[in-house]
Coordinates of C-alpha atoms and ligand atoms in Angstrom, one line a residue:
X1 CA -5.0 -13.6 30.0
X2 CA -1.9 -11.8 29.8
X3 CA 1.4 -13.5 29.3
X4 CA 4.4 -12.5 31.3
X5 CA 7.9 -12.3 29.2
X6 CA 11.0 -11.0 29.8
X7 CA 12.9 -9.2 26.9
X8 CA 16.3 -7.6 27.0
X9 CA 17.1 -4.7 25.0
X10 CA 20.7 -2.8 24.4
X11 CA 21.9 -4.9 27.4
X12 CA 19.3 -3.6 29.8
X13 CA 16.5 -5.8 31.5
X14 CA 13.0 -4.7 30.5
X15 CA 10.6 -4.5 33.4
X16 CA 8.3 -7.3 33.6
X17 CA 4.6 -6.8 33.8
X18 CA 2.1 -9.1 35.2
X19 CA -0.9 -8.6 33.0
X20 CA -4.1 -7.2 34.7
X21 CA -6.9 -5.2 33.4
X22 CA -5.7 -2.0 32.5
X23 CA -2.3 -2.5 33.8
X24 CA 0.6 -0.7 32.2
X25 CA 3.1 -2.8 30.7
X26 CA 6.9 -1.3 30.1
X27 CA 9.3 -1.7 27.7
X28 CA 12.6 0.3 26.7
X29 CA 15.4 0.8 24.2
X30 CA 17.9 2.9 22.6
X31 CA 17.6 5.5 19.5
X32 CA 20.7 5.2 17.4
X33 CA 20.7 8.8 15.4
X34 CA 24.7 8.1 14.9
X35 CA 23.8 5.0 12.6
X36 CA 21.4 6.5 10.0
X37 CA 20.1 3.7 7.9
X38 CA 18.4 3.9 4.4
X39 CA 15.7 6.3 3.0
X40 CA 12.4 5.3 3.4
X41 CA 11.3 6.1 -0.1
X42 CA 7.8 8.1 -0.4
X43 CA 6.6 5.2 -2.6
X44 CA 5.9 2.8 0.5
X45 CA 2.7 5.1 0.9
X46 CA 1.4 4.4 -2.4
X47 CA -2.3 3.4 -3.3
X48 CA -3.7 0.4 -5.6
X49 CA -6.9 1.4 -7.4
X50 CA -8.3 -1.2 -9.7
X51 CA -11.6 -1.4 -11.7
X52 CA -13.3 -3.5 -9.0
X53 CA -16.8 -2.9 -7.6
X54 CA -16.9 0.9 -6.8
X55 CA -13.2 1.7 -6.8
X56 CA -13.2 3.6 -10.0
X57 CA -17.1 4.1 -10.9
X58 CA -18.6 6.5 -8.2
X59 CA -15.3 6.2 -6.0
X60 CA -12.8 8.2 -8.5
X61 CA -15.1 8.8 -11.5
X62 CA -18.6 10.5 -11.5
X63 CA -18.1 12.0 -15.1
X64 CA -18.1 15.6 -15.9
X65 CA -21.9 15.9 -16.1
X66 CA -22.2 14.9 -12.4
X67 CA -23.8 16.8 -9.5
X68 CA -21.1 15.6 -7.5
X69 CA -18.4 18.4 -7.7
X70 CA -15.5 17.1 -10.1
X71 CA -13.0 18.4 -11.9
X72 CA -13.1 16.5 -15.5
X73 CA -15.1 13.9 -14.1
X74 CA -12.6 13.2 -11.2
X75 CA -14.1 13.7 -7.8
X76 CA -12.7 16.6 -5.9
X77 CA -13.4 15.5 -2.4
X78 CA -11.0 12.3 -3.3
X79 CA -8.5 14.2 -5.1
X80 CA -8.5 16.4 -2.1
X81 CA -8.2 14.0 0.4
X82 CA -5.5 11.9 -1.3
X83 CA -3.6 15.1 -1.8
X84 CA -3.9 15.9 1.9
X85 CA -1.9 12.4 2.4
X86 CA 0.8 13.3 -0.3
X87 CA -0.2 10.0 -2.2
X88 CA 3.2 9.4 -3.8
X89 CA 1.8 7.1 -6.6
X90 CA -1.4 5.0 -7.6
X91 CA -1.4 1.4 -9.1
X92 CA -3.8 1.2 -12.1
X93 CA -5.8 -0.6 -13.7
X94 CA -5.8 -4.0 -11.6
X95 CA -5.1 -6.4 -10.2
X96 CA -6.5 -9.3 -12.0
X97 CA -8.4 -6.7 -14.3
X98 CA -5.1 -5.4 -15.7
X99 CA -4.3 -9.0 -17.5
X100 CA -7.8 -8.6 -19.3
X101 CA -7.5 -4.5 -20.2
X102 CA -6.8 -3.5 -23.3
X103 CA -5.6 0.0 -23.4
X104 CA -7.5 0.7 -26.9
X105 CA -10.8 0.4 -25.0
X106 CA -10.3 3.4 -22.8
X107 CA -9.5 6.1 -25.3
X108 CA -11.2 8.5 -27.7
X109 CA -14.9 9.9 -27.5
X110 CA -16.4 8.4 -24.2
X111 CA -19.7 7.6 -26.0
X112 CA -17.8 5.3 -28.5
X113 CA -16.0 3.3 -26.2
X114 CA -16.9 -0.4 -26.0
X115 CA -18.8 -1.7 -23.0
X116 CA -16.8 -4.8 -21.8
X117 CA -18.1 -7.6 -19.1
X118 CA -15.6 -7.3 -15.9
X119 CA -14.9 -10.8 -16.0
X120 CA -13.1 -10.9 -12.4
X121 CA -15.1 -8.3 -10.5
X122 CA -19.1 -9.5 -10.3
X123 CA -19.4 -9.7 -14.0
X124 CA -20.1 -5.8 -13.6
X125 CA -20.1 -3.6 -17.3
X126 CA -17.1 -2.1 -17.9
X127 CA -18.1 1.1 -19.7
X128 CA -14.3 2.3 -20.3
X129 CA -15.4 5.8 -19.3
X130 CA -12.2 5.8 -17.2
X131 CA -9.5 4.9 -19.4
X132 CA -5.9 6.2 -19.9
X133 CA -6.5 10.3 -20.2
X134 CA -8.9 9.9 -17.1
X135 CA -6.2 7.9 -15.0
X136 CA -3.6 10.2 -16.1
X137 CA -5.6 13.4 -15.4
X138 CA -6.5 11.7 -11.9
X139 CA -2.9 11.2 -10.5
X140 CA -2.0 14.8 -11.8
X141 CA -4.8 16.1 -10.1
X142 CA -3.8 14.4 -7.1
X143 CA -0.1 15.2 -7.8
X144 CA 0.9 11.5 -7.8
X145 CA 2.8 9.1 -10.1
X146 CA 1.4 6.8 -12.3
X147 CA 2.2 3.2 -11.5
X148 CA 0.7 1.3 -14.6
X149 CA 0.2 -2.4 -14.7
X150 CA 0.8 -3.6 -18.5
X151 CA -1.5 -6.7 -19.5
X152 CA 0.8 -9.5 -20.0
X153 CA -1.4 -12.5 -19.6
X154 CA -3.9 -11.7 -22.4
X155 CA -1.4 -9.6 -24.6
X156 CA 1.0 -9.4 -26.7
X157 CA 4.7 -7.0 -26.9
X158 CA 2.9 -5.0 -29.6
X159 CA 0.0 -4.1 -27.7
X160 CA 2.3 -3.1 -25.0
X161 CA 4.5 -1.0 -27.0
X162 CA 1.9 1.1 -29.0
X163 CA 0.3 1.7 -25.2
X164 CA 3.5 2.8 -24.2
X165 CA 4.1 5.0 -27.4
X166 CA 0.5 6.5 -27.2
X167 CA 1.6 7.7 -23.7
X168 CA 5.2 8.7 -24.0
X169 CA 6.2 9.3 -27.8
X170 CA 7.0 13.0 -28.3
X171 CA 7.2 12.5 -32.1
X172 CA 5.4 12.6 -35.1
X173 CA 4.2 9.5 -35.2
X174 CA 0.6 8.1 -35.3
X175 CA 0.2 6.9 -32.1
X176 CA 1.5 10.3 -30.6
X177 CA -0.6 12.3 -32.9
X178 CA -3.9 10.1 -31.8
X179 CA -2.9 11.1 -28.3
X180 CA -3.0 14.8 -29.3
X181 CA -6.5 14.2 -31.1
X182 CA -7.7 12.9 -28.1
X183 CA -6.8 16.2 -26.3
X184 CA -3.3 15.7 -25.0
X185 CA -0.5 17.2 -26.6
X186 CA 2.3 17.0 -23.9
X187 CA 3.6 13.3 -23.4
X188 CA 3.2 11.5 -20.3
X189 CA 5.7 10.0 -18.2
X190 CA 5.5 6.6 -17.0
X191 CA 7.8 6.0 -13.9
X192 CA 6.7 2.8 -12.6
X193 CA 5.6 -0.1 -15.0
X194 CA 4.4 -3.2 -13.9
X195 CA 4.7 -6.3 -16.2
X196 CA 1.8 -8.7 -15.3
X197 CA -0.1 -8.9 -12.4
X198 CA -0.1 -12.3 -10.2
X199 CA 0.9 -14.1 -13.2
X200 CA 1.1 -17.3 -10.9
X201 CA -3.1 -16.7 -10.7
X202 CA -5.4 -14.6 -12.3
X203 CA -2.5 -13.2 -14.4
X204 CA -2.4 -16.5 -16.5
X205 CA -1.5 -19.5 -14.1
X206 CA 2.2 -19.3 -15.2
X207 CA 5.2 -21.5 -13.6
X208 CA 7.9 -19.1 -12.7
X209 CA 10.0 -20.5 -15.2
X210 CA 7.2 -19.6 -17.9
X211 CA 6.5 -16.2 -16.6
X212 CA 10.4 -15.2 -16.5
X213 CA 10.4 -16.2 -20.0
X214 CA 7.2 -13.9 -20.9
X215 CA 9.2 -11.2 -18.9
X216 CA 12.4 -11.5 -20.8
X217 CA 10.2 -11.4 -24.1
X218 CA 8.0 -8.2 -23.0
X219 CA 10.7 -6.5 -21.2
X220 CA 13.1 -7.2 -24.4
X221 CA 10.5 -5.3 -26.6
X222 CA 10.3 -2.5 -24.1
X223 CA 12.7 0.3 -25.1
X224 CA 14.1 2.0 -22.5
X225 CA 13.9 6.0 -22.9
X226 CA 16.2 8.3 -20.9
X227 CA 13.6 11.1 -21.2
X228 CA 11.3 8.9 -19.2
X229 CA 13.1 6.8 -16.8
X230 CA 10.9 3.8 -15.7
X231 CA 11.3 1.1 -13.0
X232 CA 10.3 -2.1 -14.7
X233 CA 8.4 -4.2 -11.9
X234 CA 7.9 -8.2 -12.3
X235 CA 4.7 -9.8 -11.2
X236 CA 6.3 -11.3 -7.9
X237 CA 5.3 -13.6 -5.3
X238 CA 1.9 -14.7 -3.8
X239 CA 2.7 -14.1 0.1
X240 CA 5.8 -16.9 1.4
X241 CA 6.3 -18.2 -2.1
X242 CA 9.8 -17.8 -2.1
X243 CA 10.4 -20.2 -4.9
X244 CA 8.5 -17.9 -7.4
X245 CA 10.9 -15.0 -6.1
X246 CA 13.8 -17.4 -7.0
X247 CA 13.1 -18.3 -10.2
X248 CA 12.4 -14.9 -11.5
X249 CA 15.4 -13.4 -10.0
X250 CA 17.7 -16.3 -11.5
X251 CA 15.8 -16.2 -14.9
X252 CA 15.0 -12.6 -15.5
X253 CA 16.5 -10.6 -12.6
X254 CA 18.7 -8.4 -15.0
X255 CA 15.8 -7.5 -16.7
X256 CA 14.0 -5.8 -13.9
X257 CA 14.2 -3.2 -11.4
X258 CA 11.6 -4.2 -9.2
X259 CA 9.9 -7.4 -8.0
X260 CA 6.4 -7.4 -6.4
X261 CA 5.0 -9.3 -3.9
X262 CA 1.3 -9.9 -2.7
X263 CA 0.3 -10.5 0.9
X264 CA -3.1 -9.7 2.3
X265 CA -4.2 -10.2 6.2
X266 CA -6.8 -12.5 6.5
X267 CA -8.1 -12.5 10.2
X268 CA -8.8 -16.6 10.0
X269 CA -6.1 -17.3 7.4
X270 CA -9.2 -19.2 5.8
X271 CA -10.5 -17.6 2.2
X272 CA -13.6 -19.0 2.5
X273 CA -14.4 -17.5 6.1
X274 CA -12.1 -14.5 6.3
X275 CA -13.8 -12.7 9.3
X276 CA -16.1 -9.7 9.6
X277 CA -14.9 -5.9 9.3
X278 CA -16.7 -5.0 12.4
X279 CA -18.3 -6.8 15.4
X280 CA -15.3 -8.8 16.3
X281 CA -14.0 -9.9 19.4
X282 CA -10.5 -9.7 21.2
X283 CA -9.8 -13.0 19.8
X284 CA -10.3 -11.8 16.2
X285 CA -8.2 -8.6 16.9
X286 CA -5.1 -10.4 18.2
X287 CA -5.4 -13.2 15.5
X288 CA -5.7 -10.3 13.0
X289 CA -2.6 -8.8 13.8
X290 CA -0.6 -12.1 14.3
X291 CA -1.6 -12.5 10.5
X292 CA -0.5 -9.2 9.7
X293 CA 2.8 -9.3 11.3
X294 CA 3.6 -12.4 9.3
X295 CA 4.6 -9.4 6.8
X296 CA 7.9 -9.3 8.6
X297 CA 9.1 -12.9 8.1
X298 CA 7.7 -13.1 4.6
X299 CA 9.4 -9.9 3.2
X300 CA 12.9 -11.2 4.8
X301 CA 12.4 -14.7 3.6
X302 CA 12.1 -12.9 -0.2
X303 CA 15.2 -10.6 0.5
X304 CA 17.4 -13.4 1.6
X305 CA 16.4 -15.1 -1.8
X306 CA 17.0 -11.7 -3.8
X307 CA 20.4 -11.1 -1.9
X308 CA 21.6 -14.2 -3.5
X309 CA 21.2 -12.8 -6.9
X310 CA 21.5 -9.2 -6.4
X311 CA 23.7 -8.1 -3.3
X312 CA 23.7 -4.8 -4.3
X313 CA 19.9 -4.5 -4.0
X314 CA 19.4 -3.2 -7.2
X315 CA 16.1 -4.7 -7.7
X316 CA 13.5 -3.5 -5.0
X317 CA 10.9 -5.6 -3.7
X318 CA 7.3 -3.9 -4.2
X319 CA 4.4 -4.8 -1.8
X320 CA 2.1 -3.6 -4.4
X321 CA -0.8 -5.1 -2.9
X322 CA -1.2 -5.6 1.0
X323 CA -4.0 -4.8 3.7
X324 CA -6.9 -6.3 5.3
X325 CA -9.4 -8.6 3.4
X326 CA -12.5 -9.4 5.5
X327 CA -15.9 -10.8 4.5
X328 CA -18.0 -8.4 2.5
X329 CA -20.6 -6.2 4.0
X330 CA -23.5 -8.0 4.9
X331 CA -26.0 -7.4 1.7
X332 CA -23.1 -6.3 -0.9
X333 CA -22.3 -8.3 -4.0
X334 CA -19.2 -10.7 -3.1
X335 CA -17.4 -9.9 -6.2
X336 CA -17.3 -6.3 -5.5
X337 CA -15.0 -6.5 -2.4
X338 CA -16.8 -3.7 -0.3
X339 CA -15.6 -3.9 3.6
X340 CA -15.8 -1.5 6.5
X341 CA -12.8 0.0 8.0
X342 CA -12.5 0.6 11.7
X343 CA -9.5 1.5 14.4
X344 CA -8.3 -2.1 13.8
X345 CA -7.7 -1.4 10.1
X346 CA -5.7 1.8 11.5
X347 CA -3.4 0.2 13.7
X348 CA -2.5 -2.5 11.5
X349 CA -1.9 -0.3 8.9
X350 CA 0.6 1.6 11.0
X351 CA 2.1 -1.9 12.1
X352 CA 2.8 -2.3 8.5
X353 CA 4.4 0.7 7.9
X354 CA 6.9 0.1 10.8
X355 CA 7.9 -3.4 9.2
X356 CA 8.3 -1.6 5.9
X357 CA 10.7 1.5 7.4
X358 CA 12.5 -1.6 8.6
X359 CA 13.1 -3.2 5.2
X360 CA 13.4 0.4 3.4
X361 CA 17.1 -0.6 1.8
X362 CA 14.9 -3.4 -0.4
X363 CA 11.3 -2.3 0.1
X364 CA 11.2 0.9 -1.8
X365 CA 7.4 0.8 -2.9
X366 CA 4.1 -0.8 -1.3
X367 CA 0.5 -0.3 -2.3
X368 CA -2.3 -0.9 0.0
X369 CA -5.5 -2.4 -1.7
X370 CA -7.6 -0.5 -2.5
X371 CA -7.8 3.4 -2.4
X372 CA -11.9 3.9 -2.4
X373 CA -14.6 1.6 -1.4
X374 CA -12.6 -1.7 -2.1
X375 CA -11.0 -3.8 0.6
X376 CA -8.3 -1.6 3.2
X377 CA -10.0 1.7 1.9
X378 CA -8.6 5.5 2.4
X379 CA -12.1 6.6 1.5
X380 CA -15.4 5.1 1.0
X381 CA -18.1 6.8 -0.6
X382 CA -21.8 7.1 -0.6
X383 CA -23.4 9.2 -3.3
X384 CA -21.9 12.6 -2.9
X385 CA -21.0 11.9 0.5
X386 CA -17.3 10.3 1.9
X387 CA -15.9 8.8 5.0
X388 CA -12.4 9.2 5.7
X389 CA -11.2 6.0 7.1
X390 CA -9.3 5.2 10.5
X391 CA -6.7 3.7 7.7
X392 CA -6.7 6.8 5.7
X393 CA -5.7 8.8 9.0
X394 CA -3.0 6.4 9.7
X395 CA -1.3 7.4 6.7
X396 CA -1.9 10.8 7.3
X397 CA 0.1 10.7 10.7
X398 CA 3.0 8.7 9.1
X399 CA 3.4 11.6 6.1
X400 CA 6.4 12.9 7.7
X401 CA 8.1 9.1 7.3
X402 CA 7.7 9.9 3.4
X403 CA 11.5 10.0 2.2
X404 CA 12.8 10.1 5.9
X405 CA 15.9 8.3 6.9
X406 CA 15.4 5.4 9.0
X407 CA 16.9 5.5 12.2
X408 CA 17.6 2.3 14.6
X409 CA 15.6 1.9 17.6
X410 CA 15.3 -1.6 18.9
X411 CA 12.9 -2.4 21.7
X412 CA 11.4 -5.5 22.2
X413 CA 7.8 -5.2 23.4
X414 CA 6.1 -7.1 26.0
X415 CA 3.7 -9.6 24.7
X416 CA 0.1 -10.0 24.5
X417 CA -1.8 -13.7 24.8
X418 CA -5.3 -14.3 23.7
X419 CA -6.2 -17.8 23.6
X420 CA -3.3 -19.7 21.6
X421 CA -2.2 -16.2 19.8
X422 CA 0.4 -14.2 20.9
X423 CA 1.5 -10.8 19.5
X424 CA 4.0 -8.0 20.7
X425 CA 2.1 -5.0 22.6
X426 CA 3.2 -2.5 20.1
X427 CA 5.8 -2.2 17.3
X428 CA 7.7 0.8 16.2
X429 CA 10.0 2.6 13.7
X430 CA 11.9 6.3 14.0
X431 CA 13.1 8.2 11.4
X432 CA 14.9 11.4 10.5
X433 CA 12.6 13.5 8.5
X434 CA 13.2 15.9 5.5
X435 CA 12.5 18.8 8.1
X436 CA 15.5 17.5 10.5
X437 CA 13.3 16.3 13.0
X438 CA 13.0 13.0 14.4
X439 CA 9.9 10.8 14.1
X440 CA 9.0 7.7 16.1
X441 CA 5.6 5.8 15.2
X442 CA 3.9 3.2 17.2
X443 CA 1.7 1.0 16.5
X444 CA -0.1 -0.1 19.8
X445 CA -1.6 -3.9 19.2
X446 CA -2.4 -4.4 22.9
X447 CA -6.3 -4.1 22.9
X448 CA -6.2 -4.3 26.9
X449 CA -3.2 -2.6 28.3
X450 CA -1.1 1.0 27.8
X451 CA 2.6 0.6 27.3
X452 CA 5.0 2.6 29.2
X453 CA 8.1 2.6 26.9
X454 CA 11.6 4.5 27.9
X455 CA 13.9 5.4 25.2
X456 CA 17.3 6.2 25.5
X457 CA 17.9 9.1 23.0
X458 CA 21.6 8.5 22.9
X459 CA 23.5 11.7 20.9
X460 CA 20.0 13.4 20.5
X461 CA 20.0 16.5 22.3
X462 CA 16.1 17.0 22.0
X463 CA 14.4 19.8 23.5
X464 CA 11.1 19.0 22.6
X465 CA 8.3 16.3 21.7
X466 CA 5.2 16.5 20.3
X467 CA 2.7 14.3 18.8
X468 CA -0.6 12.7 18.0
X469 CA -2.6 9.8 18.7
X470 CA -5.4 8.2 17.2
X471 CA -7.6 5.5 19.4
X472 CA -11.0 5.0 20.3
X473 CA -13.2 3.2 23.1
X474 CA -14.0 0.5 20.7
X475 CA -11.7 -1.6 18.9
X476 CA -14.3 -1.8 15.9
X477 CA -15.2 2.3 15.9
X478 CA -15.7 3.3 12.1
X479 CA -16.1 6.9 10.7
X480 CA -19.4 7.9 10.1
X481 CA -20.3 8.8 6.0
X482 CA -20.4 12.5 5.3
X483 CA -19.7 13.5 9.0
X484 CA -16.7 14.6 11.7
X485 CA -14.8 11.5 11.9
X486 CA -14.6 10.0 15.2
X487 CA -11.6 7.9 14.6
X488 CA -9.0 10.6 13.8
X489 CA -5.7 11.8 15.4
X490 CA -5.5 14.3 18.5
X491 CA -2.7 16.2 20.2
X492 CA -0.9 13.6 22.3
X493 CA 0.3 14.7 25.9
X494 CA 1.8 11.3 27.2
X495 CA 5.6 11.8 26.0
X496 CA 7.8 13.6 28.4
X497 CA 11.6 14.2 28.0
X498 CA 13.9 14.0 30.5
X499 CA 17.7 13.5 31.1
X500 CA 18.2 12.2 27.6
X501 CA 15.3 9.9 27.9
X502 CA 11.7 9.8 26.4
X503 CA 9.0 8.3 28.3
X504 CA 6.1 7.5 26.3
X505 CA 2.7 6.2 27.5
X506 CA 0.9 4.4 25.0
X507 CA -2.5 3.7 25.0
X508 CA -4.0 0.5 24.1
X509 CA -4.9 0.1 20.5
X510 CA -3.6 3.4 19.4
X511 CA -1.3 4.9 16.9
X512 CA 1.2 7.4 17.9
X513 CA 3.3 9.5 16.0
X514 CA 6.0 11.9 17.8
X515 CA 7.9 14.5 16.7
X516 CA 11.4 15.4 18.2
X517 CA 13.4 18.5 18.1
Ligands
AHR601 O1 -7.2 -6.5 -4.6 C1 -8.1 -7.2 -5.3 C2 -7.3 -8.3 -6.1 O2 -6.4 -8.9 -5.3 C3 -6.4 -8.2 -7.2 O3 -7.1 -7.8 -8.3 C4 -5.5 -9.3 -7.2 O4 -4.3 -8.8 -7.8 C5 -5.3 -9.8 -6.2 O5 -5.7 -11.1 -5.7

C-alpha cells in the first residue's frame, strides 16, 4: 500500500502521487550552489577491520607462503579492491578485541608470537601473525591512513606509551631500535588514535564519569608530537545515549579531538532476532530503512549536546562503527558474524552517506563495520576467490564525494508505507567535487515505484549530465563469489537537463550518482 503525502520544497508544492504498482512519484527541489557548505572529509569513507571471524585471517592476511597472490602476506586482490574505492583510513585492531589486545604479542618473528584466545569472537585462536608491522604494511599498500584503537580497558598508560614510541619514535631509544630490528627503519605516523572502544560495554563496562577520568589519564600521558599530528578519539556513545556524550564532553572535551559514536542497523530492532541478510520480504526491507534512517536524528541529538560544550565544532563526531547487522549466515559460527550482502545493503550505505554529508561540519570520519567477511562487508572471500559486494559498489559510486564541498539540496521525498512503517522514497545529497563538477547522490529506498525528481539548478549553468545507477530485479540480489558482479553500477540514462532544470527518473530500489558540468 502506498501512502499519499503532500510535501513543500522551497515554496513549491510537490506533486501528489497516488500509489499504484510501478507508478512514478514526483518531487522537486532547488540546488543552492551559491551557498556551499562544509567539506565532506574523505575519512567519512573509512573502513573498520577487527580480529573477528575471517575479517583479518583469510580476509586480509594469508601469509607470505600462501598460494593466494599476496605481497608480504597481505592479499593482493583485497588491496587492489580497497585502493579502487580510495579507502582513506582503516580502523584496527578492534572493536571489542582492541581492549584485550597487547601490542607486544604482535611483533617480532611470527613463529615466536604467542597464540591467545580471542575471548570476544568465537574463542578463536589468535596467532598474532597479523600485528603492528603487518597492519601498517597493509594500510601502506592500500594507500590509507592507520586508525589505531588503543587498549584502555585492560591496559595502562605505560603500555600505550610504549606502543606509540615503538611506532613513531625517530630516536635512538630501545623501542625505536626494536622496531628497526623487526624490519622497519622509518617511523610510522599515527594520524588517528582511538582511546578505547565501547567503554560503556565490552571496553570495560565503565560509567561515563569513570571513562572520562581514564581518558584524562591516558591522554595526559600521551605526548603530542608536532611531527606526528594525531587526532585523539574518545570512545563514544552507544546509539542514542546522549548522556554519555554529555558527560565525556563536559569532563574531558578539552583532552580530545573527536568523540566516536556507534550505531548499527538491525532490521527488527531486536538483537536476539535481527533478521536475515537474504530472503527477506518488503516489510523487512522497509523496516530496515526505517531503522537506518534513525542515524540522522541520532547524530543531530549528539551534535546538539556537543554544541553546548564546543560551539566552534573543534571536536569531531566520528561514527566509527555503523552498518547492517543481521543474523549470521545459516551454518556459520555465530561468534564470527559472517553475513551476506545484497542490493538492500548498497542502497542503505548510500542513504547513510547522504546523512553523513548533511552533518559534514561535525561528522568528519565514519568507519563501516567491517571491511572483509564480517557484518556489512565490502568484500567476501572464499579461499582464493572473492566477491565485491553491492556495498562495495556503493562506496565506489560515491568516491567523488571524498573531500568535496557539500551543496545544499533540499527535497522532501514522497513517502512509502508498508504495514505500520513509513519511509521516504529516497534521500539525496549534493556536493562540488575536487574536480569542479557537481555530484548528486540518491538512495532510492522505495522498493516498488520510481520517483521523478525535478531539481531547479539555480545559479549552476550545467551543460551536460551523466551518471551511474545500481539496481537489480530482486531486493536481495547478491554478487556471485569469484565471478562478474550482478549488482554493480552501469551508465544511467534517466537524467535530463532543460531550461535550468534537471529531471531525474530514479528507479525503485537503486543507487544513482549524477555528475553535472
Ligand atoms: O563490529 C562488531 C562489534 O560491534 C565490535 O567489536 C564492537 O565494537 C561492536 O559492539
